[in-house]
Tab-separated table of C-alpha atoms and ligand atoms in Angstrom:
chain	number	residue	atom	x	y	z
J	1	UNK	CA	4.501	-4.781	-24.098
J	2	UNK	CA	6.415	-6.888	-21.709
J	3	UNK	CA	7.798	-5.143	-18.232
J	4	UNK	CA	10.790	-6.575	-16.445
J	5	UNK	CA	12.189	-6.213	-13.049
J	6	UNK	CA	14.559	-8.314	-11.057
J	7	UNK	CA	16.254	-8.785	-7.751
J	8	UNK	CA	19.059	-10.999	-6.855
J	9	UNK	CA	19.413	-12.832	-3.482
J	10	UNK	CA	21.601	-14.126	-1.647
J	11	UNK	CA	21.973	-17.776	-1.229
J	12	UNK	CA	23.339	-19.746	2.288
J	13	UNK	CA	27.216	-20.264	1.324
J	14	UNK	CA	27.384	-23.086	3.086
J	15	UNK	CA	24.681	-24.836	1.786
J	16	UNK	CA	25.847	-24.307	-1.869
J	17	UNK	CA	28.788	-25.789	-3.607
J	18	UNK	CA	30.717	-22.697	-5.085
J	19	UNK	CA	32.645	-24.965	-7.069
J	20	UNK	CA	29.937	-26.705	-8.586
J	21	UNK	CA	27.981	-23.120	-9.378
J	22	UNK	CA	30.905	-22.146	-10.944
J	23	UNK	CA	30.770	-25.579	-13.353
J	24	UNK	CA	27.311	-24.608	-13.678
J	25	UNK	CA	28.134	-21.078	-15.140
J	26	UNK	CA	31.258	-22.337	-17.287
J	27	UNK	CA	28.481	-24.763	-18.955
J	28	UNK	CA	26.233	-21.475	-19.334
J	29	UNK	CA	29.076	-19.926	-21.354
J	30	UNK	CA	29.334	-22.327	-23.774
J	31	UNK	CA	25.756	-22.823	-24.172
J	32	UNK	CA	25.550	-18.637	-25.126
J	33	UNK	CA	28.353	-19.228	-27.428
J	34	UNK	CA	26.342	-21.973	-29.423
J	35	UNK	CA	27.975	-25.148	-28.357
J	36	UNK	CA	26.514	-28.339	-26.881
J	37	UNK	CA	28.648	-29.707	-24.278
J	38	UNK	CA	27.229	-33.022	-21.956
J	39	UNK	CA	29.253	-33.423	-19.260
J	40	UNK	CA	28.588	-36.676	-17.748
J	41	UNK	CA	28.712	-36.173	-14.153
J	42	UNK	CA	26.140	-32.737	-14.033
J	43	UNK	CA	22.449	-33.876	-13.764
J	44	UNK	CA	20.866	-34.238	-17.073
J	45	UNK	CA	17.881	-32.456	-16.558
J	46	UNK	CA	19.746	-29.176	-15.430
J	47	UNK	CA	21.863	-29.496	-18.744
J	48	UNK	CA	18.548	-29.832	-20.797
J	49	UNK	CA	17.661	-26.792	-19.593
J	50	UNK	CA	20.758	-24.871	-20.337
J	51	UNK	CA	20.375	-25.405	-23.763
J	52	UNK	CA	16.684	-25.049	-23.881
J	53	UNK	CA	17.542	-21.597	-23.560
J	54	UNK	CA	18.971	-21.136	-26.808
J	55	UNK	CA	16.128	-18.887	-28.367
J	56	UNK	CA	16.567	-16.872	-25.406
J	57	UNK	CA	20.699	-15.965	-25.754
J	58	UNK	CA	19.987	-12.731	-26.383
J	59	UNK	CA	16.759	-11.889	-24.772
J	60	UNK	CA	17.157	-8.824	-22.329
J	61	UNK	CA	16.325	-11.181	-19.362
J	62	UNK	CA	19.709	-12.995	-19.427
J	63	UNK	CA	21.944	-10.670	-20.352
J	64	UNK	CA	23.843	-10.593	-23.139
J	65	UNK	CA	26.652	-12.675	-24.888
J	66	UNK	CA	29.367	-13.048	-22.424
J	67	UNK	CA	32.581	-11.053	-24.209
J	68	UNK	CA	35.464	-13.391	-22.839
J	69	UNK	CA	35.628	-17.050	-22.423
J	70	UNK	CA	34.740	-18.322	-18.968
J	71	UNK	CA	33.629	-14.582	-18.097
J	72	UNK	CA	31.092	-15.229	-15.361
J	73	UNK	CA	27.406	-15.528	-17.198
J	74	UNK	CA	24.742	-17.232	-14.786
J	75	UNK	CA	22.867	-19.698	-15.061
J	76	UNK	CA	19.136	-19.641	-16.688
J	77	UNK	CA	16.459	-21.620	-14.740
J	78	UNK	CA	12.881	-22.476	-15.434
J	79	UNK	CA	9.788	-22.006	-12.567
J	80	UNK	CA	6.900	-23.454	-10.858
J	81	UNK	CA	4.964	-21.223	-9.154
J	82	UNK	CA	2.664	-22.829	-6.944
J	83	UNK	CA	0.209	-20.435	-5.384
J	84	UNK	CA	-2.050	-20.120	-2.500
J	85	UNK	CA	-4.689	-21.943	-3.886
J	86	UNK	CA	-3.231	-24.726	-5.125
J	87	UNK	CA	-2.722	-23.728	-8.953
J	88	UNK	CA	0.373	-24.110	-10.822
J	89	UNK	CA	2.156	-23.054	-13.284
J	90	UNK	CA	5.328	-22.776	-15.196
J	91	UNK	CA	7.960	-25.953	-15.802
J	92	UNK	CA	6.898	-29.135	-14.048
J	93	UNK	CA	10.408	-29.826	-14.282
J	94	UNK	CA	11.782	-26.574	-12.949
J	95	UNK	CA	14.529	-26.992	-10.474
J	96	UNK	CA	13.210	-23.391	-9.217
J	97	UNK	CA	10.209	-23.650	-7.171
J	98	UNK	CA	8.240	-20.611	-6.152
J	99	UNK	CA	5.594	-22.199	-3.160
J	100	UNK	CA	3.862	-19.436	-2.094
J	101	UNK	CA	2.178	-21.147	0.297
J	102	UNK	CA	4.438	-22.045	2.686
J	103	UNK	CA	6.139	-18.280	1.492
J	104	UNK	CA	9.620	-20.223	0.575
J	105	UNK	CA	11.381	-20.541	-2.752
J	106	UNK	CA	13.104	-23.920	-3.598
J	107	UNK	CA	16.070	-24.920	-5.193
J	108	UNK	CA	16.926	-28.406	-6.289
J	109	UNK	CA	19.997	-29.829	-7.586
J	110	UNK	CA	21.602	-26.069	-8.607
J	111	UNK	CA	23.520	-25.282	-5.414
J	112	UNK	CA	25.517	-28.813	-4.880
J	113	UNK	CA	26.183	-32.353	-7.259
J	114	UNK	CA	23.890	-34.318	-4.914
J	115	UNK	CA	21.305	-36.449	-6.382
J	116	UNK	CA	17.684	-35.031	-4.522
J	117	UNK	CA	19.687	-32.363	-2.529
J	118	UNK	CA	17.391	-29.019	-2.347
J	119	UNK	CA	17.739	-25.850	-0.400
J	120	UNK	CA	15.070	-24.206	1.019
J	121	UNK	CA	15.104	-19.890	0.967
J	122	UNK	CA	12.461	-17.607	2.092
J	123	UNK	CA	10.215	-16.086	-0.219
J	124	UNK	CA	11.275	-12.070	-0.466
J	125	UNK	CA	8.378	-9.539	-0.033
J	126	UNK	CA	9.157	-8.135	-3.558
J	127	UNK	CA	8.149	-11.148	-5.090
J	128	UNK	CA	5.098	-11.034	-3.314
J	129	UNK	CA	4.874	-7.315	-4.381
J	130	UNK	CA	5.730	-8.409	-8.316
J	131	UNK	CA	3.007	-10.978	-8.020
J	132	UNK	CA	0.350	-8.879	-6.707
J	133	UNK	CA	1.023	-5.895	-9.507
J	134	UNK	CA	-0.017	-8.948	-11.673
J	135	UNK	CA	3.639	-9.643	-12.252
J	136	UNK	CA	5.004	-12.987	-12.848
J	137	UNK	CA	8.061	-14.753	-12.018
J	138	UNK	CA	8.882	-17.227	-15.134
J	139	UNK	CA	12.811	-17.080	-14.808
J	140	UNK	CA	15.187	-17.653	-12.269
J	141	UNK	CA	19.054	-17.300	-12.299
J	142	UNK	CA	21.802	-18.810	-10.210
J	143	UNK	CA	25.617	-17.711	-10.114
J	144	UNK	CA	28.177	-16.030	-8.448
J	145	UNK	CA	29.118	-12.538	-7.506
J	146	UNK	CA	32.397	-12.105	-5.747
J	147	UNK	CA	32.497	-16.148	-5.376
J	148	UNK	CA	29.510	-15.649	-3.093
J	149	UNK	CA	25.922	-17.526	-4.524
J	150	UNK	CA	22.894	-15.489	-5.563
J	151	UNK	CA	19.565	-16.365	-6.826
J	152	UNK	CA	18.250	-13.937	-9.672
J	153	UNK	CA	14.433	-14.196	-10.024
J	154	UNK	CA	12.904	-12.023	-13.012
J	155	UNK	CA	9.346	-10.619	-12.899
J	156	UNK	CA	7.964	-9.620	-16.194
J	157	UNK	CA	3.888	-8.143	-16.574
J	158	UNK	CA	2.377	-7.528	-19.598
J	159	UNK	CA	1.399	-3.468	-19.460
J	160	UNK	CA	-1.144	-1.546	-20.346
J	161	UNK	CA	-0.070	1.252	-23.092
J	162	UNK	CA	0.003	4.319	-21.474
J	163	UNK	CA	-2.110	7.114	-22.817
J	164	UNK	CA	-0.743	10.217	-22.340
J	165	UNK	CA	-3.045	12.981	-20.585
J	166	UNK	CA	-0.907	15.687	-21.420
J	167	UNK	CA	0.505	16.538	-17.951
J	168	UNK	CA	4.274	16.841	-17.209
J	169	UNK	CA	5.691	15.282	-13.892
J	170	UNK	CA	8.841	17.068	-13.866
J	171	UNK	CA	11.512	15.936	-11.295
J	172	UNK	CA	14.307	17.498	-10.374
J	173	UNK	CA	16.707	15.383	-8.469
J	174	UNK	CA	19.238	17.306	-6.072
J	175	UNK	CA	21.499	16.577	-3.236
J	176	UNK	CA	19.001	15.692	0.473
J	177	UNK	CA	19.489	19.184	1.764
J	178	UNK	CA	17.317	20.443	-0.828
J	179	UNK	CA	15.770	17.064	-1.660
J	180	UNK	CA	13.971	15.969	-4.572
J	181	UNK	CA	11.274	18.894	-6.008
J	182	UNK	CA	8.853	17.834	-8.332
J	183	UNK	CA	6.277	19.918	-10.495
J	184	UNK	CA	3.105	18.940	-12.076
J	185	UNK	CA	2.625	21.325	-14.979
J	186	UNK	CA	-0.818	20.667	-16.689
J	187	UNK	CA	-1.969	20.489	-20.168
J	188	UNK	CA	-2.787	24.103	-20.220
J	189	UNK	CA	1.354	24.294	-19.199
J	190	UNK	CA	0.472	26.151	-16.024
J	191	UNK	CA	2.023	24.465	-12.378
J	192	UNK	CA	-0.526	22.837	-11.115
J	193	UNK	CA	1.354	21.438	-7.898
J	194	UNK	CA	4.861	22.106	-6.516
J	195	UNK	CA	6.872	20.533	-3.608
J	196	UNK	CA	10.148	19.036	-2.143
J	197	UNK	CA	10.611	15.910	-0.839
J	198	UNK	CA	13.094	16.683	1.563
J	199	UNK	CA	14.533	13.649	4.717
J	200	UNK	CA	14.257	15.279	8.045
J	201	UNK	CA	17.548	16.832	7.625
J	202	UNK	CA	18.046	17.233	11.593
J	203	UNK	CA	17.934	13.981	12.128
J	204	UNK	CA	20.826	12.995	10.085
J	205	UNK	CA	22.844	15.954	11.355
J	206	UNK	CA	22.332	14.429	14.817
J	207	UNK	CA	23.094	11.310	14.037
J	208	UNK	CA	26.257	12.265	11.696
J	209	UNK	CA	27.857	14.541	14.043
J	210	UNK	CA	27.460	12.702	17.099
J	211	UNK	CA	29.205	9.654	15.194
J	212	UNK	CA	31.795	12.607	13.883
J	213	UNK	CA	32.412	13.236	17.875
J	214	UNK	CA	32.227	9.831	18.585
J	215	UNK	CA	34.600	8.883	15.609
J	216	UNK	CA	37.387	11.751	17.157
J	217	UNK	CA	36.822	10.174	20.517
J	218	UNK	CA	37.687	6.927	19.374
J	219	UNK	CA	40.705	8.199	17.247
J	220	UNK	CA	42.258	9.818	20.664
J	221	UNK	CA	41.973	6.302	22.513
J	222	UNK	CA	43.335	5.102	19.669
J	223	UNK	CA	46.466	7.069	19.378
J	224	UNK	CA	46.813	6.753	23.363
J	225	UNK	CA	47.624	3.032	22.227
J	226	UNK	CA	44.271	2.161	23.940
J	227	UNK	CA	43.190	-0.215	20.853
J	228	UNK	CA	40.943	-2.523	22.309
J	229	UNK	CA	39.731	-1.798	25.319
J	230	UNK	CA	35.873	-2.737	25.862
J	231	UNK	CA	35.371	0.930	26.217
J	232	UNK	CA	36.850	1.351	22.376
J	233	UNK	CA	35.296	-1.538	20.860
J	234	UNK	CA	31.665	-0.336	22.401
J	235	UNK	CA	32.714	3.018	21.126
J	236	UNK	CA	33.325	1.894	17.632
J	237	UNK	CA	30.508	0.015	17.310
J	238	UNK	CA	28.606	2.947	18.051
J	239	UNK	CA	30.074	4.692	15.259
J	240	UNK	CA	29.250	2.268	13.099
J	241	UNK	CA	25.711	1.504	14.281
J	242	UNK	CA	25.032	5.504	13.535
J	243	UNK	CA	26.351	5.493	10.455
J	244	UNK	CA	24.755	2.577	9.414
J	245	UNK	CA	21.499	4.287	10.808
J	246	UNK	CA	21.938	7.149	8.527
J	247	UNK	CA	22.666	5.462	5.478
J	248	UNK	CA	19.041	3.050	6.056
J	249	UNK	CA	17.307	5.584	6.599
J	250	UNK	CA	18.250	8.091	3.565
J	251	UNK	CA	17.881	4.505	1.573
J	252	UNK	CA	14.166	4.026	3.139
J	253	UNK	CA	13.100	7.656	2.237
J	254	UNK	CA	14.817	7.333	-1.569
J	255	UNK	CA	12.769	4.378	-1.807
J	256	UNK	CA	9.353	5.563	-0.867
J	257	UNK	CA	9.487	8.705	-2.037
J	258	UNK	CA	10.991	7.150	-5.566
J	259	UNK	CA	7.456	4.753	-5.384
J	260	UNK	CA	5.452	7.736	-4.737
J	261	UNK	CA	6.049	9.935	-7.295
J	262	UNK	CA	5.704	7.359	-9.851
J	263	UNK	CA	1.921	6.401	-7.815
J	264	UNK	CA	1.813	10.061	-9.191
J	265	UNK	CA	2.924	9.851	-12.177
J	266	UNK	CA	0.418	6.787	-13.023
J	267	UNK	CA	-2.865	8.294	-11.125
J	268	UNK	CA	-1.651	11.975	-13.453
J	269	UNK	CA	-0.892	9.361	-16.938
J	270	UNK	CA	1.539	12.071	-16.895
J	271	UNK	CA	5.021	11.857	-19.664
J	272	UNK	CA	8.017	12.495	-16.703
J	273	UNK	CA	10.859	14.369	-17.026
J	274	UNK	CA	13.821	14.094	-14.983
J	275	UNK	CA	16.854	16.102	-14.433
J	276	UNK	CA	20.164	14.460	-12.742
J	277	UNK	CA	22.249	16.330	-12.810
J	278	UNK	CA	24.049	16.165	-9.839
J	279	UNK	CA	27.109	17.774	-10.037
J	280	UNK	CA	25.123	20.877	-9.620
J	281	UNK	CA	24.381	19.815	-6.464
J	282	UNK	CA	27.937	18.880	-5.281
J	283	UNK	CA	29.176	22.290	-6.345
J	284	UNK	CA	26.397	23.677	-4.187
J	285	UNK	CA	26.949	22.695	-1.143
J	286	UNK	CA	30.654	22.758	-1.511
J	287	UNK	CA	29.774	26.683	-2.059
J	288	UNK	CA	27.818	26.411	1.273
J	289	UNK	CA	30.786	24.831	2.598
J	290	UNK	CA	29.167	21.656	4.070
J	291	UNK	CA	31.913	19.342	5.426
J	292	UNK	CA	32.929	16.814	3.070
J	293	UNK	CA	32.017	13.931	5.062
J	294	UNK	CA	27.968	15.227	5.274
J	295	UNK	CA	28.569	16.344	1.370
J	296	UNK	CA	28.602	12.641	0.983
J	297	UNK	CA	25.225	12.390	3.356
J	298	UNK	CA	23.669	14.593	1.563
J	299	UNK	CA	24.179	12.807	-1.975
J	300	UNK	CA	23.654	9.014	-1.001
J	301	UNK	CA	21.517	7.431	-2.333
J	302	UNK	CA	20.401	10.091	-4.384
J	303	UNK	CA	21.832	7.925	-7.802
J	304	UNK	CA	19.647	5.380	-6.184
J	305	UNK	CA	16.287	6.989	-6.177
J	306	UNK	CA	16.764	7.840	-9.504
J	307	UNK	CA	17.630	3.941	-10.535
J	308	UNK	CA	14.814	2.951	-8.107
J	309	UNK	CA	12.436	5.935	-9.902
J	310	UNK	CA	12.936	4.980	-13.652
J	311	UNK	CA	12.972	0.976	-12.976
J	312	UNK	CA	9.165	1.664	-11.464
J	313	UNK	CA	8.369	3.980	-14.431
J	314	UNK	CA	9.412	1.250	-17.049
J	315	UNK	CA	7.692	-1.471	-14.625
J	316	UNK	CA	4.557	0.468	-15.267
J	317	UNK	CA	5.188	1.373	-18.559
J	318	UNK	CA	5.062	5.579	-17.600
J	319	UNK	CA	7.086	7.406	-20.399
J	320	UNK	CA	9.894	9.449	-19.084
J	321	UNK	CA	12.968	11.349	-20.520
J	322	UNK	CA	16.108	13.069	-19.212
J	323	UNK	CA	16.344	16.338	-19.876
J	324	UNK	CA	19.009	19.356	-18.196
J	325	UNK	CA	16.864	22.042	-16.497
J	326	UNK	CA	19.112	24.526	-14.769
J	327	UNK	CA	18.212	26.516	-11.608
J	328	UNK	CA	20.687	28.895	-12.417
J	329	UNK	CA	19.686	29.982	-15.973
J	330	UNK	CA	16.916	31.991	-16.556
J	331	UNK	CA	14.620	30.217	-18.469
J	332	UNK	CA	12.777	32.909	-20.413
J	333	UNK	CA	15.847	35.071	-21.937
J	334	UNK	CA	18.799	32.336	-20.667
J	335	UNK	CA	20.410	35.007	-19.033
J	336	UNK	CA	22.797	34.093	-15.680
J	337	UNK	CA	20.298	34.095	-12.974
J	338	UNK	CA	21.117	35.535	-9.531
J	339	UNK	CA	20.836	34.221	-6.194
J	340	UNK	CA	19.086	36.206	-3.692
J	341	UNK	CA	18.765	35.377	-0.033
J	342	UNK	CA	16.532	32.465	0.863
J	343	UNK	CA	17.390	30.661	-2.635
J	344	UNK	CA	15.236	32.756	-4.857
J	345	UNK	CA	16.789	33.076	-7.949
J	346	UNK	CA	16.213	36.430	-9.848
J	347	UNK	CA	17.004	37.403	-13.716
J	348	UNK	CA	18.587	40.946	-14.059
J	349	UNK	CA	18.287	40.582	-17.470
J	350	UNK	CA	14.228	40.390	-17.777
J	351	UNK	CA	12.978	39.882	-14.286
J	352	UNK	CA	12.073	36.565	-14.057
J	353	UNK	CA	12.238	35.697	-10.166
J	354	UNK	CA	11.443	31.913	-8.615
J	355	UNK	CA	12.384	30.132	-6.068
J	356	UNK	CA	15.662	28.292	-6.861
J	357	UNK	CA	13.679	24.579	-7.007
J	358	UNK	CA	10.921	26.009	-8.740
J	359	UNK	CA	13.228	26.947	-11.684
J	360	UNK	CA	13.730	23.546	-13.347
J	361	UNK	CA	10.269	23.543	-13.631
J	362	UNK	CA	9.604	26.640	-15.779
J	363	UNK	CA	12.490	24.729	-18.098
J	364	UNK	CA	10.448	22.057	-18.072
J	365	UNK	CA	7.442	24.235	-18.916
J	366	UNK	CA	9.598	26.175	-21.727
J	367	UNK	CA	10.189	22.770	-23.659
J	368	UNK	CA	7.096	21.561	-25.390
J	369	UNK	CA	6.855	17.678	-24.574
J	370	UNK	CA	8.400	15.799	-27.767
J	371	UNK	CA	7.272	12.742	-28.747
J	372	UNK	CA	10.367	10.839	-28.070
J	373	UNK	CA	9.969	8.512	-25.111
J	374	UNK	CA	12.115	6.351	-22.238
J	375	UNK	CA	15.601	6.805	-21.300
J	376	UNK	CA	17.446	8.897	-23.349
M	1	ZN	ZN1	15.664	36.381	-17.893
């Protein structure tokens, strides 16, 4: 089986003729539709390769057929990689070189209608990453997103089929201020390990409510008609540096914490199930009354770790499936459950008692794993 990943890029605006991209991508179009159209004044050799993607049109790596006429549908490239020790491969007439050694990625003839004109981009870590998972970067795309340029660049890595070892990896993805629990139940379907990944919460209380203050400050200079003072401009670009702090730093933990568990999953050859249900979670802490301004906090990037999470676990081939496991339903007789104080949840109907995280988990145990596989 082949694994895919991809990551776009952004490309220098003004070394790349948005006009000509956009010719570029019109040309694409047609080509997905089936017709051959030369236009004289494009460079052969890109046009050759437009159309030597025909037996690709409706390959997963470029998308599918546009649905409207001139809808925006990028542009296909070929590679060269040229690595570190001097061996190459792909296209020799790629217009998309990958030189990893001198760690830059070049483009030739895509971004402007200049005969020899090339731009020159640095080569992102994730390729790197890609390429040292065994991964390898065959395709490229160009085009446009909001009339700004981007470079596409697909990985793809032939996996390994994943044998099962009969262990569950079962994930349960809530808002931050409970975090992210996971459960290992074994083949014997006994927990065998049980934690939350949880963001240093203080820290991003801090940091939002001194940029809440900060934000109320600014509002009364505001309304005093005291606009733009150097005092209110250093003021707002606190704000904004704070906010900006929080939301990197919530994105850093999603993503390591996302790469760890599937580490886990891998090392356990474990199926994973994942629950995402976060509404739950929203109707939890607006219960705990939690402002709605750290309500948002609390749930950013959360969608994200779970993007990040299941794009690893297809990268590496791990099976995984969504499935609803409530923490307020009692998982042996399905009765309501109750919520004591410190978030253990109790059944009045047959006595079942957990902590409220650890409930998804005995769900998870409950349900046999299926055979069915992947996203659901
Ligand atoms: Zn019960």
């Amino acid at each position: 089986m082949i694994a895919r990943r991809a990551i776009i890029i952004r490309l220098p605006k003004d070394k790349c003729d948005v006009n000509y991209i956009t010719r570029l991508m019109a040309l694409t179009n047609l080509a997905y539709r089936g017709f051959e159209v030369w236009v004289p004044d494009i460079p052969k050799n890109i046009q050759y390769q437009i159309y030597g993607f025909k037996n690709y049109m409706e390959s997963l790596v470029f998308g599918t057929t546009p649905k409207r006429w001139f809808a925006e549908t990028w542009v296909p490239l070929k590679t060269l990689r040229v690595y570190c020790d001097g061996a190459r491969r792909g296209a020799t007439d790629a217009l998309v070189v990958l030189d990893f050694k001198k760690n830059v990625i070049k483009l030739y003839q895509v971004c402007k209608n200049e005969p020899g004109y090339s731009i020159e981009v640095p080569m992102p870590r994730w390729v790197i990453e890609r390429v040292n998972e065994g991964g390898d970067i065959k395709y490229a795309m160009i085009g446009l997103r909001d009339n700004e340029p981007y470079l596409a660049l697909v990985a793809e890595r032939v996996v390994e089929p994943h044998v099962p070892s009969g262990c569950r990896l079962v994930v349960d993805v809530n808002a931050w201020s409970n975090g992210v629990a996971y459960g290992i139940i074994n083949p014997g379907n006994r927990i065998a390990e049980y934690s939350s990944l949880r963001p240093n919460l203080r820290l991003i209380d801090t940091w939002y409510y001194r940029a809440e203050d900060l934000h109320k400050k600014l509002g009364r200079l505001k309304r005093l008609g005291l606009d733009s003072t150097p005092e209110t401009r250093r003021l707002a670009r606190e704000v904004k540096a704070l906010r900006r702090k929080v939301y990197a730093y919530l994105r850093d933990f999603a993503q390591k914490k996302a790469h760890e568990l599937v580490m886990k999953a891998i090392r356990l050859r474990a199926l994973v199930i994942i629950d995402d249900m976060l509404d739950e979670s929203r109707r939890e802490l607006i219960e705990e009354k939690i402002p709605s301004g750290l309500r948002k906090v609390y749930l950013a990037e959360t969608r994200r770790f779970i993007k990040l999470f299941t794009t690893q676990l297809q990268w590496y081939d791990v099976p995984y499936r969504f499935e609803r496991l409530p923490s307020t339903v009692c998982p042996i007789c399905q009765h309501e459950l109750t919520q004591e104080e410190g978030r253990t949840m109790v059944c009045t109907n047959c006595g079942f008692k957990a902590p409220r995280d650890k409930a998804p988990i005995h769900w998870a145990m409950r349900a046999m794993p299926k055979a069915k596989v992947g996203p659901s």
